[in-house]
XYZ file of C-alpha atoms in Angstrom:
303
model
C -40.966 22.109 -15.232
C -38.442 23.027 -17.977
C -38.591 21.217 -21.715
C -35.407 22.745 -22.589
C -32.393 20.286 -23.109
C -29.327 21.512 -21.499
C -27.017 18.126 -21.671
C -25.156 20.016 -24.152
C -23.109 21.726 -21.546
C -21.270 19.061 -20.385
C -20.135 18.052 -23.588
C -16.188 19.522 -23.102
C -15.873 16.839 -20.209
C -13.759 13.999 -21.806
C -12.969 12.320 -17.998
C -14.742 10.995 -15.794
C -14.077 10.202 -12.109
C -16.767 8.955 -10.013
C -16.556 8.241 -6.343
C -18.747 6.747 -3.549
C -18.255 8.418 0.299
C -19.232 6.755 3.490
C -18.955 9.142 6.010
C -16.008 8.296 9.135
C -17.651 6.181 11.953
C -18.131 8.060 14.882
C -18.657 11.337 12.909
C -21.836 13.400 13.413
C -23.626 14.174 9.526
C -23.827 17.315 10.060
C -20.243 17.291 10.246
C -19.413 15.336 7.737
C -21.546 16.948 5.336
C -20.484 20.785 6.360
C -16.865 19.533 6.421
C -17.261 17.869 2.890
C -19.023 21.137 1.203
C -17.432 23.541 2.889
C -13.963 22.543 3.427
C -13.134 19.476 1.347
C -14.697 21.195 -1.604
C -13.128 24.480 -1.743
C -9.573 22.328 -1.262
C -10.576 20.059 -4.615
C -11.967 23.643 -6.247
C -8.232 24.987 -6.288
C -6.143 21.874 -7.708
C -5.284 22.460 -11.109
C -6.734 21.087 -14.176
C -10.579 20.295 -12.678
C -13.130 21.077 -15.141
C -15.945 19.859 -13.386
C -16.965 19.156 -9.347
C -20.226 18.242 -7.993
C -20.925 16.497 -4.620
C -24.514 14.870 -4.550
C -25.224 13.564 -0.528
C -27.383 10.611 -0.393
C -30.065 10.027 2.030
C -29.059 7.053 4.789
C -32.876 6.662 5.612
C -34.835 6.798 2.363
C -34.125 4.071 0.550
C -37.641 2.458 -0.049
C -39.883 2.406 -3.067
C -36.663 4.459 -5.246
C -36.044 1.876 -7.877
C -37.851 -1.046 -9.136
C -35.774 -4.461 -9.479
C -36.588 -7.468 -10.962
C -37.196 -10.932 -8.836
C -33.934 -12.912 -8.578
C -31.561 -9.427 -8.462
C -29.512 -9.228 -5.167
C -29.845 -5.991 -3.247
C -26.984 -3.278 -2.749
C -26.642 -2.919 0.352
C -23.720 -1.022 1.230
C -24.189 2.312 3.072
C -23.260 5.504 0.873
C -23.592 9.336 1.941
C -23.144 10.638 -1.295
C -21.224 10.549 -4.682
C -18.494 13.357 -5.823
C -18.387 13.918 -9.589
C -14.861 14.747 -11.560
C -14.410 16.141 -14.646
C -11.893 16.654 -17.360
C -11.349 18.104 -20.461
C -8.245 16.292 -21.740
C -6.119 13.659 -20.262
C -3.481 16.478 -19.687
C -5.707 18.016 -17.066
C -6.565 14.687 -15.184
C -2.708 14.490 -15.416
C -2.014 17.368 -13.713
C -4.906 17.442 -11.116
C -3.354 13.789 -10.323
C -0.457 15.275 -9.658
C -1.369 18.235 -7.215
C -4.216 15.815 -5.697
C -2.087 14.096 -3.167
C -3.310 17.113 -0.216
C -6.704 16.121 -1.199
C -5.779 12.929 -0.107
C -4.118 13.611 3.239
C -7.468 15.421 3.737
C -10.085 12.635 2.904
C -9.231 10.744 6.537
C -10.778 13.482 8.230
C -14.571 12.870 7.012
C -14.421 9.309 4.977
C -14.428 5.595 6.517
C -15.115 4.638 2.597
C -13.865 6.721 -0.485
C -14.123 4.404 -3.487
C -13.066 5.822 -7.364
C -14.269 4.472 -10.436
C -12.423 5.593 -13.758
C -14.341 6.349 -16.814
C -11.683 7.028 -19.569
C -14.183 8.381 -21.797
C -16.577 10.136 -19.682
C -20.026 9.797 -18.803
C -23.438 9.947 -21.213
C -26.043 12.775 -20.041
C -28.771 11.552 -21.544
C -31.035 14.786 -20.907
C -30.692 17.694 -18.311
C -33.872 19.599 -17.889
C -31.773 21.763 -15.300
C -31.974 25.224 -16.116
C -29.623 25.851 -13.350
C -25.877 24.365 -13.983
C -24.112 25.525 -10.887
C -26.528 24.458 -8.238
C -26.254 24.586 -4.803
C -28.820 23.934 -2.002
C -31.092 21.010 -0.845
C -32.034 19.076 -4.002
C -35.362 20.575 -5.930
C -35.709 17.194 -7.827
C -36.571 13.120 -6.822
C -33.281 12.664 -7.450
C -31.478 8.809 -7.533
C -28.731 7.349 -8.091
C -29.286 4.057 -9.337
C -26.044 1.520 -8.673
C -26.103 -1.931 -11.054
C -23.433 -4.090 -10.991
C -23.064 -5.440 -14.754
C -22.910 -8.535 -15.442
C -19.525 -10.196 -17.541
C -19.880 -11.305 -21.063
C -23.969 -9.971 -21.485
C -23.207 -6.683 -23.486
C -24.053 -5.139 -20.874
C -23.036 -1.815 -21.306
C -25.218 -1.662 -24.346
C -28.178 -2.575 -23.074
C -27.379 0.208 -20.747
C -27.131 2.445 -22.692
C -29.973 1.604 -25.476
C -32.489 1.898 -22.322
C -31.222 4.636 -21.328
C -31.804 6.131 -24.396
C -35.125 5.456 -24.531
C -36.362 5.599 -21.175
C -34.745 9.183 -21.182
C -37.186 10.236 -23.572
C -39.706 9.856 -21.654
C -41.069 13.569 -20.447
C -41.278 12.983 -16.891
C -37.399 12.278 -16.923
C -35.346 15.580 -15.728
C -32.826 14.362 -16.082
C -31.135 10.828 -16.638
C -26.962 10.826 -16.483
C -25.224 7.358 -17.309
C -22.149 6.334 -15.284
C -20.064 3.445 -17.216
C -16.947 3.039 -15.424
C -14.253 0.604 -15.932
C -14.409 -2.039 -13.897
C -13.330 -1.349 -10.048
C -9.568 -3.437 -8.529
C -9.596 -4.167 -4.679
C -5.754 -4.583 -6.045
C -5.107 -1.625 -6.741
C -6.970 1.365 -4.275
C -8.191 4.194 -5.359
C -7.929 7.056 -4.842
C -5.050 6.093 -2.185
C -6.374 7.895 0.531
C -4.125 6.674 3.578
C -6.008 5.229 6.419
C -9.670 5.104 4.362
C -11.136 1.918 3.083
C -10.348 1.374 -0.571
C -11.907 -2.351 -0.789
C -15.519 -3.353 -1.930
C -17.762 -6.209 -2.295
C -18.402 -8.167 -5.276
C -21.636 -5.956 -6.046
C -20.039 -3.039 -6.496
C -16.379 -4.434 -8.682
C -18.735 -4.104 -12.012
C -20.711 -0.729 -11.328
C -22.733 1.444 -13.959
C -24.217 4.083 -12.050
C -27.581 6.135 -13.617
C -28.259 9.406 -11.741
C -32.260 10.167 -12.842
C -34.321 12.932 -11.757
C -38.166 13.455 -11.866
C -40.550 16.542 -11.015
C -41.688 13.989 -7.439
C -41.687 10.517 -6.495
C -45.244 10.799 -7.607
C -44.185 11.193 -11.088
C -41.159 8.743 -10.628
C -44.022 6.220 -9.499
C -46.059 6.942 -12.967
C -43.062 6.528 -15.205
C -42.326 2.898 -13.533
C -45.674 2.143 -14.474
C -45.015 2.794 -17.423
C -44.115 -0.230 -20.590
C -41.114 1.153 -21.522
C -40.207 0.895 -17.483
C -41.744 -2.867 -17.214
C -39.653 -3.930 -19.996
C -36.433 -2.674 -18.774
C -37.660 -4.434 -15.511
C -38.052 -7.829 -16.815
C -34.751 -7.618 -18.839
C -32.397 -6.400 -16.028
C -31.667 -10.191 -14.601
C -30.044 -10.868 -17.944
C -27.552 -8.253 -18.157
C -27.296 -7.097 -14.142
C -26.950 -9.279 -10.820
C -27.472 -6.283 -8.255
C -28.924 -3.151 -7.790
C -29.385 -0.719 -4.950
C -30.483 2.881 -5.319
C -30.049 6.575 -3.379
C -31.628 8.801 -2.944
C -29.982 12.542 -3.147
C -30.923 14.956 -0.852
C -28.381 18.000 -1.862
C -26.933 18.635 -4.847
C -23.504 21.335 -4.897
C -21.447 22.507 -7.914
C -18.129 23.410 -7.162
C -16.477 24.171 -10.443
C -18.284 24.229 -13.994
C -16.391 24.559 -17.381
C -12.972 24.834 -15.187
C -14.103 27.292 -13.392
C -14.809 27.713 -9.956
C -18.340 28.539 -8.537
C -19.375 30.778 -5.593
C -19.344 27.378 -3.622
C -16.074 26.355 -4.537
C -14.071 29.284 -4.203
C -15.655 30.897 -0.536
C -17.543 27.476 0.564
C -21.755 26.224 -0.503
C -22.419 27.931 3.439
C -21.555 31.527 2.396
C -22.599 31.174 -1.166
C -26.168 30.321 -0.346
C -26.019 33.021 2.163
C -24.930 35.255 -0.185
C -27.481 34.697 -2.457
C -30.183 34.711 0.750
C -28.804 38.424 1.862
C -28.611 38.990 -2.307
C -24.974 40.317 -1.638
C -24.454 40.868 -5.194
C -20.852 43.163 -3.991
C -19.729 39.604 -3.404
C -19.649 38.804 -6.954
C -17.779 41.548 -7.899
C -14.611 41.245 -10.010
C -12.404 42.864 -7.708
C -13.728 40.934 -4.550
C -13.724 37.407 -6.472
C -10.284 37.433 -7.444
C -9.636 37.572 -3.675
C -11.031 34.229 -3.769
C -10.134 32.663 -7.132
C -6.943 30.075 -7.076
C -3.612 31.482 -9.427
C -3.383 28.834 -11.769
C -4.642 28.525 -14.889
C -6.755 25.733 -16.666
C -5.638 23.407 -18.742
C -7.162 24.325 -22.382
C -9.169 21.397 -24.314
C -7.509 18.988 -25.889
C -8.242 15.460 -27.233
């Protein structure tokens, strides 16, 4: 595995939205997954102001032994099918995206029964990222987990999460550690405002923090959890958290990076996979890409 840290590439993202989603009841998983990454994603990727956009698809059936949890904490049991992360290089970019996103919200009823958007007005923290491929599109090659942690009020949980994440991410077993510390979710102000989609959640997800943590494989993760640093984290959990849940990632799809839509963002995830598998380099020629590229200009860096 790589020992180079590529986390610097996330520094241009100043503001984030982290969204958790559950597929629409009655919609088969394969239709949901394909629509999300081939239809919904290409629409989202063409909206102005967006600097970064990834989807991570979860495995509903693999929930055991993903992350240790101290006695006395509640387990977050929400059934989720994935997360989307949308990043912006400026407040102007986020505003432009918001003004154009009505068409995106109207599409969400086709695939989601629940969508919850958490806002991070100062962005997320990428502690380490050893993945050389910054535009990954396809099945996840790592053992990657999203750890959902509901923070206790008044315990300085954010400082503990930042310090703990910084310490544990220094372990060479960790391939990626990204920490999301959004502002608390407000059920009285549903987000995103998608019609006919659920936006109301239980208490154990209102003050959520999320850590995206990746290892080479599950065995390496188990060895990491046995280390003294991870055991210290386990002992300190009840002081700062009241509920934890973990979700395993099966697919990682990058649609916009650095303000530029990827091939997956322009054409759809599966067409982008086919271009790579067939070796159709001609499909990436500038004159062909220009026929699919959005016509708007991305917002320059500011604030």
